[in-house]
Amino acid sequence: MKDPYQTLGVSKGATPEEIKKAYRKLAVEFHPDKNKSKEAEEKFKEINQAYEVLGNPQKKSQYDQFGDAGFAGAGGGPFGGATGRQGPFSYSYYSNDGQQGQGGFDFGGQAGGFSDPFDIFEQFFGGGGASPFGRRKPAYSMQIEFMDAIKGVTKKITMQGKNKDIKIPAGVNDGSTIRFDDFDIVVQVKPHSYFRREGYDIVTEASISMIRAALGGVEKIQTLEGMVNLKIPDGTQSGALIRMKGKGVKHLSGNSYGDHYVRIVVEIPKKLNSKQKQLLQEFEEQSKKHGWF
């Protein structure tokens, strides 16, 4: 078996979400239904095999500790043995009118009980759970705004001549799947011009003057819930991260929230008047005598 980290293009320190994101991207790129190149089918198998290891915490730990030797078994291969698994899942593409083609996904599982690599949420109509693997049903892509994904939204759609209300839960992420009885919805979240999401955390940048960085103070910062005052410690360096606890994205389960991290960018003035230059020169002279710190 090829190194699964190399196959998915991730490091050993990659988070589960980074591994999943890399897998999704490659699985779509090399699926034989879309990619007609000679090597696509073999590459697709390698990608599935790599994710079956790295997408399972127990198998990942086993591989990190023992390498290929940790997977030798009755089947003589990493996915053989008693389970007889042939890969995590397969999928086809469907359009919104149910015809095979582009526009959506149908994730049909194969035998073996491997957990669905996509996030599965509780059904919002009629309760229930995830559909059993092996059941093939159409799935549709739905694009929503970034803030709708953060706060949740209900979308009205028309499917097969019927009007339906699709509830998107607060905290849903790009690529997540909402599973219903007769179809699945794959959520695509538009990127935001200011907020950047990392899991349940939010990362933004704030530019401050070199005076504010040196002396400290308070800056107004835009968060998901509006403007807040952020305390800047004196001596803050450019590139520093300041954490605002609980100001991130609401978790899908429970009432906990991620954090908001503000990356500080210290601005250096490009033009100074004569008085400003004089003050800085005096500051430099004082620094030479007494040091910067």
PDB file of C-alpha atoms in Angstrom:
ATOM      1  CA  MET A   1       0.000   0.000   0.000  1.00  0.00           C
ATOM      2  CA  LYS A   2       1.247   3.465  -0.864  1.00  0.00           C
ATOM      3  CA  ASP A   3       1.794   5.935   1.927  1.00  0.00           C
ATOM      4  CA  PRO A   4      -1.760   7.230   2.600  1.00  0.00           C
ATOM      5  CA  TYR A   5      -0.432  10.630   3.684  1.00  0.00           C
ATOM      6  CA  GLN A   6       1.348  11.009   0.370  1.00  0.00           C
ATOM      7  CA  THR A   7      -1.693   9.780  -1.555  1.00  0.00           C
ATOM      8  CA  LEU A   8      -3.975  12.407   0.008  1.00  0.00           C
ATOM      9  CA  GLY A   9      -1.277  15.087   0.056  1.00  0.00           C
ATOM     10  CA  VAL A  10      -1.483  15.788   3.788  1.00  0.00           C
ATOM     11  CA  SER A  11       1.039  15.797   6.607  1.00  0.00           C
ATOM     12  CA  LYS A  12       1.027  13.483   9.624  1.00  0.00           C
ATOM     13  CA  GLY A  13      -0.061  16.424  11.729  1.00  0.00           C
ATOM     14  CA  ALA A  14      -3.145  17.097   9.591  1.00  0.00           C
ATOM     15  CA  THR A  15      -6.441  17.432  11.441  1.00  0.00           C
ATOM     16  CA  PRO A  16      -9.395  15.110  10.663  1.00  0.00           C
ATOM     17  CA  GLU A  17     -11.103  17.969   8.825  1.00  0.00           C
ATOM     18  CA  GLU A  18      -7.988  18.624   6.692  1.00  0.00           C
ATOM     19  CA  ILE A  19      -7.771  14.914   5.843  1.00  0.00           C
ATOM     20  CA  LYS A  20     -11.467  14.792   4.957  1.00  0.00           C
ATOM     21  CA  LYS A  21     -11.227  17.930   2.816  1.00  0.00           C
ATOM     22  CA  ALA A  22      -8.243  16.559   0.886  1.00  0.00           C
ATOM     23  CA  TYR A  23     -10.050  13.243   0.347  1.00  0.00           C
ATOM     24  CA  ARG A  24     -13.235  14.866  -0.957  1.00  0.00           C
ATOM     25  CA  LYS A  25     -11.330  17.013  -3.433  1.00  0.00           C
ATOM     26  CA  LEU A  26      -9.325  14.104  -4.846  1.00  0.00           C
ATOM     27  CA  ALA A  27     -12.306  11.700  -4.908  1.00  0.00           C
ATOM     28  CA  VAL A  28     -14.277  14.110  -7.081  1.00  0.00           C
ATOM     29  CA  GLU A  29     -11.268  14.841  -9.300  1.00  0.00           C
ATOM     30  CA  PHE A  30     -10.420  11.201 -10.040  1.00  0.00           C
ATOM     31  CA  HIS A  31     -13.821   9.504  -9.986  1.00  0.00           C
ATOM     32  CA  PRO A  32     -14.021   7.403 -13.198  1.00  0.00           C
ATOM     33  CA  ASP A  33     -17.470   8.794 -13.995  1.00  0.00           C
ATOM     34  CA  LYS A  34     -15.891  12.212 -14.451  1.00  0.00           C
ATOM     35  CA  ASN A  35     -12.224  11.524 -15.172  1.00  0.00           C
ATOM     36  CA  LYS A  36     -11.793   9.395 -18.283  1.00  0.00           C
ATOM     37  CA  SER A  37      -7.995   9.153 -18.114  1.00  0.00           C
ATOM     38  CA  LYS A  38      -6.427   5.688 -17.958  1.00  0.00           C
ATOM     39  CA  GLU A  39      -4.963   6.180 -14.492  1.00  0.00           C
ATOM     40  CA  ALA A  40      -8.139   7.658 -12.919  1.00  0.00           C
ATOM     41  CA  GLU A  41      -9.660   4.342 -11.789  1.00  0.00           C
ATOM     42  CA  GLU A  42      -6.461   3.160 -10.112  1.00  0.00           C
ATOM     43  CA  LYS A  43      -5.904   6.563  -8.543  1.00  0.00           C
ATOM     44  CA  PHE A  44      -9.471   6.556  -7.236  1.00  0.00           C
ATOM     45  CA  LYS A  45      -8.891   3.180  -5.563  1.00  0.00           C
ATOM     46  CA  GLU A  46      -5.700   4.480  -3.934  1.00  0.00           C
ATOM     47  CA  ILE A  47      -7.532   7.549  -2.634  1.00  0.00           C
ATOM     48  CA  ASN A  48     -10.291   5.396  -1.112  1.00  0.00           C
ATOM     49  CA  GLN A  49      -7.754   3.078   0.495  1.00  0.00           C
ATOM     50  CA  ALA A  50      -5.814   5.998   1.920  1.00  0.00           C
ATOM     51  CA  TYR A  51      -8.922   7.553   3.430  1.00  0.00           C
ATOM     52  CA  GLU A  52     -10.102   4.252   4.902  1.00  0.00           C
ATOM     53  CA  VAL A  53      -6.895   4.345   6.962  1.00  0.00           C
ATOM     54  CA  LEU A  54      -6.562   8.046   7.766  1.00  0.00           C
ATOM     55  CA  GLY A  55     -10.307   8.643   8.154  1.00  0.00           C
ATOM     56  CA  ASN A  56     -10.516   6.059  10.934  1.00  0.00           C
ATOM     57  CA  PRO A  57      -8.760   7.209  14.162  1.00  0.00           C
ATOM     58  CA  GLN A  58      -7.964   3.638  15.234  1.00  0.00           C
ATOM     59  CA  LYS A  59      -6.526   2.642  11.864  1.00  0.00           C
ATOM     60  CA  LYS A  60      -4.634   5.923  11.584  1.00  0.00           C
ATOM     61  CA  SER A  61      -3.029   5.336  14.963  1.00  0.00           C
ATOM     62  CA  GLN A  62      -2.199   1.777  13.949  1.00  0.00           C
ATOM     63  CA  TYR A  63      -0.601   2.918  10.694  1.00  0.00           C
ATOM     64  CA  ASP A  64       1.369   5.699  12.405  1.00  0.00           C
ATOM     65  CA  GLN A  65       2.770   3.175  14.849  1.00  0.00           C
ATOM     66  CA  PHE A  66       3.383   0.114  12.656  1.00  0.00           C
ATOM     67  CA  GLY A  67       3.109   1.251   9.037  1.00  0.00           C
ATOM     68  CA  ASP A  68       1.944  -1.363   6.487  1.00  0.00           C
ATOM     69  CA  ALA A  69       2.792  -4.157   8.914  1.00  0.00           C
ATOM     70  CA  GLY A  70      -0.081  -3.091  11.130  1.00  0.00           C
ATOM     71  CA  PHE A  71      -2.589  -4.086   8.427  1.00  0.00           C
ATOM     72  CA  ALA A  72      -1.389  -7.545   7.511  1.00  0.00           C
ATOM     73  CA  GLY A  73      -4.295  -9.961   8.078  1.00  0.00           C
ATOM     74  CA  ALA A  74      -6.214 -12.899   6.737  1.00  0.00           C
ATOM     75  CA  GLY A  75      -6.858 -11.147   3.462  1.00  0.00           C
ATOM     76  CA  GLY A  76      -3.164 -10.367   2.920  1.00  0.00           C
ATOM     77  CA  GLY A  77      -3.888  -6.674   2.279  1.00  0.00           C
ATOM     78  CA  PRO A  78      -4.837  -3.517   4.100  1.00  0.00           C
ATOM     79  CA  PHE A  79      -8.572  -3.884   3.443  1.00  0.00           C
ATOM     80  CA  GLY A  80      -8.977  -7.631   3.075  1.00  0.00           C
ATOM     81  CA  GLY A  81      -9.458 -10.160   5.844  1.00  0.00           C
ATOM     82  CA  ALA A  82     -12.734 -11.136   7.428  1.00  0.00           C
ATOM     83  CA  THR A  83     -14.611  -7.971   6.539  1.00  0.00           C
ATOM     84  CA  GLY A  84     -13.967  -8.216   2.823  1.00  0.00           C
ATOM     85  CA  ARG A  85     -14.319  -4.476   2.375  1.00  0.00           C
ATOM     86  CA  GLN A  86     -13.647  -3.140  -1.057  1.00  0.00           C
ATOM     87  CA  GLY A  87     -13.541   0.573  -0.243  1.00  0.00           C
ATOM     88  CA  PRO A  88     -15.621   3.078   1.664  1.00  0.00           C
ATOM     89  CA  PHE A  89     -18.240   4.099  -0.905  1.00  0.00           C
ATOM     90  CA  SER A  90     -19.027   4.984  -4.486  1.00  0.00           C
ATOM     91  CA  TYR A  91     -21.055   7.768  -5.963  1.00  0.00           C
ATOM     92  CA  SER A  92     -22.602   9.108  -9.139  1.00  0.00           C
ATOM     93  CA  TYR A  93     -23.697  12.550 -10.237  1.00  0.00           C
ATOM     94  CA  TYR A  94     -27.293  13.706 -10.546  1.00  0.00           C
ATOM     95  CA  SER A  95     -28.847  16.929 -11.681  1.00  0.00           C
ATOM     96  CA  ASN A  96     -31.774  18.555  -9.946  1.00  0.00           C
ATOM     97  CA  ASP A  97     -34.260  16.860 -12.237  1.00  0.00           C
ATOM     98  CA  GLY A  98     -32.975  13.442 -11.180  1.00  0.00           C
ATOM     99  CA  GLN A  99     -31.110  12.734 -14.425  1.00  0.00           C
ATOM    100  CA  GLN A 100     -27.598  11.395 -14.203  1.00  0.00           C
ATOM    101  CA  GLY A 101     -25.005  14.038 -14.999  1.00  0.00           C
ATOM    102  CA  GLN A 102     -23.628  17.053 -13.197  1.00  0.00           C
ATOM    103  CA  GLY A 103     -25.139  19.004 -10.344  1.00  0.00           C
ATOM    104  CA  GLY A 104     -25.290  16.740  -7.312  1.00  0.00           C
ATOM    105  CA  PHE A 105     -24.148  13.521  -5.690  1.00  0.00           C
ATOM    106  CA  ASP A 106     -25.481  10.097  -4.801  1.00  0.00           C
ATOM    107  CA  PHE A 107     -23.357   8.455  -2.122  1.00  0.00           C
ATOM    108  CA  GLY A 108     -24.124   4.741  -2.192  1.00  0.00           C
ATOM    109  CA  GLY A 109     -22.118   2.647   0.273  1.00  0.00           C
ATOM    110  CA  GLN A 110     -20.595  -0.745  -0.398  1.00  0.00           C
ATOM    111  CA  ALA A 111     -20.597  -3.748   1.913  1.00  0.00           C
ATOM    112  CA  GLY A 112     -18.440  -3.780   5.010  1.00  0.00           C
ATOM    113  CA  GLY A 113     -19.938  -1.166   7.315  1.00  0.00           C
ATOM    114  CA  PHE A 114     -17.332   1.551   6.748  1.00  0.00           C
ATOM    115  CA  SER A 115     -18.588   4.827   8.172  1.00  0.00           C
ATOM    116  CA  ASP A 116     -19.675   7.443   5.677  1.00  0.00           C
ATOM    117  CA  PRO A 117     -16.750   9.850   5.237  1.00  0.00           C
ATOM    118  CA  PHE A 118     -19.119  12.781   4.857  1.00  0.00           C
ATOM    119  CA  ASP A 119     -20.726  14.436   7.875  1.00  0.00           C
ATOM    120  CA  ILE A 120     -24.201  12.950   8.469  1.00  0.00           C
ATOM    121  CA  PHE A 121     -26.742  15.012  10.348  1.00  0.00           C
ATOM    122  CA  GLU A 122     -30.009  13.990  11.923  1.00  0.00           C
ATOM    123  CA  GLN A 123     -32.877  14.069   9.457  1.00  0.00           C
ATOM    124  CA  PHE A 124     -35.035  17.131   9.758  1.00  0.00           C
ATOM    125  CA  PHE A 125     -38.241  15.602   8.481  1.00  0.00           C
ATOM    126  CA  GLY A 126     -39.723  12.650  10.335  1.00  0.00           C
ATOM    127  CA  GLY A 127     -36.727  12.035  12.608  1.00  0.00           C
ATOM    128  CA  GLY A 128     -34.870   8.848  11.807  1.00  0.00           C
ATOM    129  CA  GLY A 129     -31.176   8.559  11.111  1.00  0.00           C
ATOM    130  CA  ALA A 130     -28.812   8.119   8.220  1.00  0.00           C
ATOM    131  CA  SER A 131     -30.054   5.951   5.415  1.00  0.00           C
ATOM    132  CA  PRO A 132     -28.617   2.416   5.333  1.00  0.00           C
ATOM    133  CA  PHE A 133     -25.523   1.914   3.200  1.00  0.00           C
ATOM    134  CA  GLY A 134     -26.197   0.367  -0.138  1.00  0.00           C
ATOM    135  CA  ARG A 135     -29.330   2.399  -0.755  1.00  0.00           C
ATOM    136  CA  ARG A 136     -28.820   4.552  -3.799  1.00  0.00           C
ATOM    137  CA  LYS A 137     -30.754   7.787  -3.902  1.00  0.00           C
ATOM    138  CA  PRO A 138     -30.272  11.145  -5.606  1.00  0.00           C
ATOM    139  CA  ALA A 139     -28.493  13.965  -3.865  1.00  0.00           C
ATOM    140  CA  TYR A 140     -28.534  17.624  -4.731  1.00  0.00           C
ATOM    141  CA  SER A 141     -26.071  20.428  -4.300  1.00  0.00           C
ATOM    142  CA  MET A 142     -27.255  23.570  -2.530  1.00  0.00           C
ATOM    143  CA  GLN A 143     -25.137  26.726  -2.278  1.00  0.00           C
ATOM    144  CA  ILE A 144     -25.728  29.040   0.690  1.00  0.00           C
ATOM    145  CA  GLU A 145     -24.201  32.227   2.025  1.00  0.00           C
ATOM    146  CA  PHE A 146     -21.479  32.071   4.675  1.00  0.00           C
ATOM    147  CA  MET A 147     -23.598  33.734   7.373  1.00  0.00           C
ATOM    148  CA  ASP A 148     -26.547  31.423   6.617  1.00  0.00           C
ATOM    149  CA  ALA A 149     -24.239  28.489   7.368  1.00  0.00           C
ATOM    150  CA  ILE A 150     -23.157  30.150  10.618  1.00  0.00           C
ATOM    151  CA  LYS A 151     -26.646  31.032  11.890  1.00  0.00           C
ATOM    152  CA  GLY A 152     -28.808  28.444  10.128  1.00  0.00           C
ATOM    153  CA  VAL A 153     -31.472  29.070   7.531  1.00  0.00           C
ATOM    154  CA  THR A 154     -34.572  27.501   5.974  1.00  0.00           C
ATOM    155  CA  LYS A 155     -34.574  27.299   2.184  1.00  0.00           C
ATOM    156  CA  LYS A 156     -37.652  26.764   0.051  1.00  0.00           C
ATOM    157  CA  ILE A 157     -37.038  24.547  -2.958  1.00  0.00           C
ATOM    158  CA  THR A 158     -39.137  22.823  -5.612  1.00  0.00           C
ATOM    159  CA  MET A 159     -38.295  19.171  -6.206  1.00  0.00           C
ATOM    160  CA  GLN A 160     -40.203  16.900  -8.565  1.00  0.00           C
ATOM    161  CA  GLY A 161     -43.015  19.435  -8.650  1.00  0.00           C
ATOM    162  CA  LYS A 162     -43.349  19.644  -4.865  1.00  0.00           C
ATOM    163  CA  ASN A 163     -42.412  22.567  -2.619  1.00  0.00           C
ATOM    164  CA  LYS A 164     -40.170  21.643   0.283  1.00  0.00           C
ATOM    165  CA  ASP A 165     -38.646  23.529   3.206  1.00  0.00           C
ATOM    166  CA  ILE A 166     -35.012  22.534   3.727  1.00  0.00           C
ATOM    167  CA  LYS A 167     -33.695  23.383   7.178  1.00  0.00           C
ATOM    168  CA  ILE A 168     -29.971  24.124   7.286  1.00  0.00           C
ATOM    169  CA  PRO A 169     -28.698  23.887  10.889  1.00  0.00           C
ATOM    170  CA  ALA A 170     -26.498  26.568  12.433  1.00  0.00           C
ATOM    171  CA  GLY A 171     -22.850  25.617  12.175  1.00  0.00           C
ATOM    172  CA  VAL A 172     -23.035  23.538   8.999  1.00  0.00           C
ATOM    173  CA  ASN A 173     -19.777  23.575   7.034  1.00  0.00           C
ATOM    174  CA  ASP A 174     -18.836  23.475   3.370  1.00  0.00           C
ATOM    175  CA  GLY A 175     -19.235  19.961   1.935  1.00  0.00           C
ATOM    176  CA  SER A 176     -21.501  18.704   4.718  1.00  0.00           C
ATOM    177  CA  THR A 177     -24.370  16.389   3.830  1.00  0.00           C
ATOM    178  CA  ILE A 178     -27.900  16.601   5.201  1.00  0.00           C
ATOM    179  CA  ARG A 179     -29.642  13.284   4.690  1.00  0.00           C
ATOM    180  CA  PHE A 180     -33.371  12.885   4.147  1.00  0.00           C
ATOM    181  CA  ASP A 181     -35.547   9.847   3.440  1.00  0.00           C
ATOM    182  CA  ASP A 182     -35.591  10.196  -0.331  1.00  0.00           C
ATOM    183  CA  PHE A 183     -32.606  12.414  -1.122  1.00  0.00           C
ATOM    184  CA  ASP A 184     -29.488  14.040   0.289  1.00  0.00           C
ATOM    185  CA  ILE A 185     -28.464  17.685   0.263  1.00  0.00           C
ATOM    186  CA  VAL A 186     -24.752  18.498  -0.092  1.00  0.00           C
ATOM    187  CA  VAL A 187     -24.128  22.006   1.228  1.00  0.00           C
ATOM    188  CA  GLN A 188     -21.732  24.336  -0.533  1.00  0.00           C
ATOM    189  CA  VAL A 189     -20.864  27.438   1.490  1.00  0.00           C
ATOM    190  CA  LYS A 190     -19.729  30.592  -0.284  1.00  0.00           C
ATOM    191  CA  PRO A 191     -16.484  32.022   1.124  1.00  0.00           C
ATOM    192  CA  HIS A 192     -16.681  35.274   3.079  1.00  0.00           C
ATOM    193  CA  SER A 193     -14.652  38.349   2.226  1.00  0.00           C
ATOM    194  CA  TYR A 194     -13.664  38.962   5.870  1.00  0.00           C
ATOM    195  CA  PHE A 195     -14.231  35.859   8.002  1.00  0.00           C
ATOM    196  CA  ARG A 196     -12.213  32.680   7.452  1.00  0.00           C
ATOM    197  CA  ARG A 197     -13.478  29.502   9.059  1.00  0.00           C
ATOM    198  CA  GLU A 198     -11.251  26.747  10.456  1.00  0.00           C
ATOM    199  CA  GLY A 199     -13.467  24.041  11.920  1.00  0.00           C
ATOM    200  CA  TYR A 200     -15.598  25.836  14.496  1.00  0.00           C
ATOM    201  CA  ASP A 201     -13.076  28.674  14.873  1.00  0.00           C
ATOM    202  CA  ILE A 202     -13.039  31.978  13.021  1.00  0.00           C
ATOM    203  CA  VAL A 203      -9.854  33.768  11.931  1.00  0.00           C
ATOM    204  CA  THR A 204      -9.676  37.407  10.870  1.00  0.00           C
ATOM    205  CA  GLU A 205      -6.964  40.039  10.516  1.00  0.00           C
ATOM    206  CA  ALA A 206      -6.720  43.436  12.165  1.00  0.00           C
ATOM    207  CA  SER A 207      -4.318  46.144  11.065  1.00  0.00           C
ATOM    208  CA  ILE A 208      -3.039  48.413  13.838  1.00  0.00           C
ATOM    209  CA  SER A 209      -0.525  51.227  13.942  1.00  0.00           C
ATOM    210  CA  MET A 210       2.975  50.651  15.281  1.00  0.00           C
ATOM    211  CA  ILE A 211       2.099  53.090  18.079  1.00  0.00           C
ATOM    212  CA  ARG A 212      -0.907  50.978  19.123  1.00  0.00           C
ATOM    213  CA  ALA A 213       1.239  47.850  18.936  1.00  0.00           C
ATOM    214  CA  ALA A 214       3.905  49.412  21.145  1.00  0.00           C
ATOM    215  CA  LEU A 215       1.657  51.118  23.699  1.00  0.00           C
ATOM    216  CA  GLY A 216      -1.357  48.801  23.625  1.00  0.00           C
ATOM    217  CA  GLY A 217      -4.973  49.905  23.692  1.00  0.00           C
ATOM    218  CA  VAL A 218      -8.381  48.906  22.390  1.00  0.00           C
ATOM    219  CA  GLU A 219      -9.454  48.175  18.817  1.00  0.00           C
ATOM    220  CA  LYS A 220     -12.967  47.682  17.418  1.00  0.00           C
ATOM    221  CA  ILE A 221     -13.238  44.207  15.870  1.00  0.00           C
ATOM    222  CA  GLN A 222     -16.044  42.766  13.735  1.00  0.00           C
ATOM    223  CA  THR A 223     -17.225  39.354  15.004  1.00  0.00           C
ATOM    224  CA  LEU A 224     -20.012  37.024  13.867  1.00  0.00           C
ATOM    225  CA  GLU A 225     -22.321  38.756  16.352  1.00  0.00           C
ATOM    226  CA  GLY A 226     -21.248  42.361  15.721  1.00  0.00           C
ATOM    227  CA  MET A 227     -18.558  44.789  16.846  1.00  0.00           C
ATOM    228  CA  VAL A 228     -16.624  44.196  20.077  1.00  0.00           C
ATOM    229  CA  ASN A 229     -13.713  45.891  21.831  1.00  0.00           C
ATOM    230  CA  LEU A 230     -10.476  43.915  21.620  1.00  0.00           C
ATOM    231  CA  LYS A 231      -7.711  44.680  24.098  1.00  0.00           C
ATOM    232  CA  ILE A 232      -4.303  44.982  22.443  1.00  0.00           C
ATOM    233  CA  PRO A 233      -1.480  44.269  24.931  1.00  0.00           C
ATOM    234  CA  ASP A 234       1.463  46.644  24.849  1.00  0.00           C
ATOM    235  CA  GLY A 235       4.381  45.282  22.856  1.00  0.00           C
ATOM    236  CA  THR A 236       2.186  43.237  20.494  1.00  0.00           C
ATOM    237  CA  GLN A 237       4.155  41.919  17.517  1.00  0.00           C
ATOM    238  CA  SER A 238       2.968  41.682  13.933  1.00  0.00           C
ATOM    239  CA  GLY A 239       1.560  38.196  13.269  1.00  0.00           C
ATOM    240  CA  ALA A 240       0.448  37.663  16.868  1.00  0.00           C
ATOM    241  CA  LEU A 241      -2.876  35.855  17.400  1.00  0.00           C
ATOM    242  CA  ILE A 242      -5.294  37.192  20.005  1.00  0.00           C
ATOM    243  CA  ARG A 243      -8.047  34.786  21.048  1.00  0.00           C
ATOM    244  CA  MET A 244     -11.631  35.787  21.754  1.00  0.00           C
ATOM    245  CA  LYS A 245     -13.097  32.761  23.516  1.00  0.00           C
ATOM    246  CA  GLY A 246     -16.568  31.607  22.473  1.00  0.00           C
ATOM    247  CA  LYS A 247     -16.857  34.100  19.603  1.00  0.00           C
ATOM    248  CA  GLY A 248     -16.631  31.437  16.888  1.00  0.00           C
ATOM    249  CA  VAL A 249     -19.123  29.059  15.239  1.00  0.00           C
ATOM    250  CA  LYS A 250     -21.812  27.189  17.159  1.00  0.00           C
ATOM    251  CA  HIS A 251     -21.229  23.437  17.309  1.00  0.00           C
ATOM    252  CA  LEU A 252     -23.817  21.355  15.490  1.00  0.00           C
ATOM    253  CA  SER A 253     -24.436  19.324  18.626  1.00  0.00           C
ATOM    254  CA  GLY A 254     -24.814  21.133  21.932  1.00  0.00           C
ATOM    255  CA  ASN A 255     -24.551  24.810  22.739  1.00  0.00           C
ATOM    256  CA  SER A 256     -20.776  25.257  22.744  1.00  0.00           C
ATOM    257  CA  TYR A 257     -18.980  27.640  20.398  1.00  0.00           C
ATOM    258  CA  GLY A 258     -15.582  27.823  18.783  1.00  0.00           C
ATOM    259  CA  ASP A 259     -13.232  30.763  19.246  1.00  0.00           C
ATOM    260  CA  HIS A 260     -12.401  33.830  17.181  1.00  0.00           C
ATOM    261  CA  TYR A 261      -8.706  34.446  16.519  1.00  0.00           C
ATOM    262  CA  VAL A 262      -7.508  37.884  15.434  1.00  0.00           C
ATOM    263  CA  ARG A 263      -4.201  37.953  13.585  1.00  0.00           C
ATOM    264  CA  ILE A 264      -2.468  41.281  14.177  1.00  0.00           C
ATOM    265  CA  VAL A 265      -0.821  43.116  11.293  1.00  0.00           C
ATOM    266  CA  VAL A 266       1.320  46.061  12.394  1.00  0.00           C
ATOM    267  CA  GLU A 267       1.329  48.836   9.812  1.00  0.00           C
ATOM    268  CA  ILE A 268       4.498  50.851   9.252  1.00  0.00           C
ATOM    269  CA  PRO A 269       3.851  54.351   7.859  1.00  0.00           C
ATOM    270  CA  LYS A 270       5.215  54.906   4.358  1.00  0.00           C
ATOM    271  CA  LYS A 271       5.469  58.672   4.703  1.00  0.00           C
ATOM    272  CA  LEU A 272       6.404  60.779   7.714  1.00  0.00           C
ATOM    273  CA  ASN A 273       6.482  64.532   8.155  1.00  0.00           C
ATOM    274  CA  SER A 274       9.535  66.261   9.587  1.00  0.00           C
ATOM    275  CA  LYS A 275       8.163  66.346  13.147  1.00  0.00           C
ATOM    276  CA  GLN A 276       7.365  62.636  13.115  1.00  0.00           C
ATOM    277  CA  LYS A 277      10.821  61.829  11.786  1.00  0.00           C
ATOM    278  CA  GLN A 278      12.383  63.936  14.510  1.00  0.00           C
ATOM    279  CA  LEU A 279      10.420  62.142  17.229  1.00  0.00           C
ATOM    280  CA  LEU A 280      11.406  58.744  15.853  1.00  0.00           C
ATOM    281  CA  GLN A 281      15.035  59.781  15.657  1.00  0.00           C
ATOM    282  CA  GLU A 282      14.893  60.887  19.283  1.00  0.00           C
ATOM    283  CA  PHE A 283      13.276  57.587  20.169  1.00  0.00           C
ATOM    284  CA  GLU A 284      16.070  55.734  18.380  1.00  0.00           C
ATOM    285  CA  GLU A 285      18.719  57.683  20.296  1.00  0.00           C
ATOM    286  CA  GLN A 286      17.008  56.858  23.578  1.00  0.00           C
ATOM    287  CA  SER A 287      16.800  53.224  22.565  1.00  0.00           C
ATOM    288  CA  LYS A 288      20.521  53.076  21.885  1.00  0.00           C
ATOM    289  CA  LYS A 289      21.195  54.367  25.401  1.00  0.00           C
ATOM    290  CA  HIS A 290      18.627  52.381  27.328  1.00  0.00           C
ATOM    291  CA  GLY A 291      17.704  49.506  25.014  1.00  0.00           C
ATOM    292  CA  TRP A 292      14.399  48.567  23.400  1.00  0.00           C
ATOM    293  CA  PHE A 293      13.099  46.392  26.187  1.00  0.00           C
TER     294      PHE A 293
END
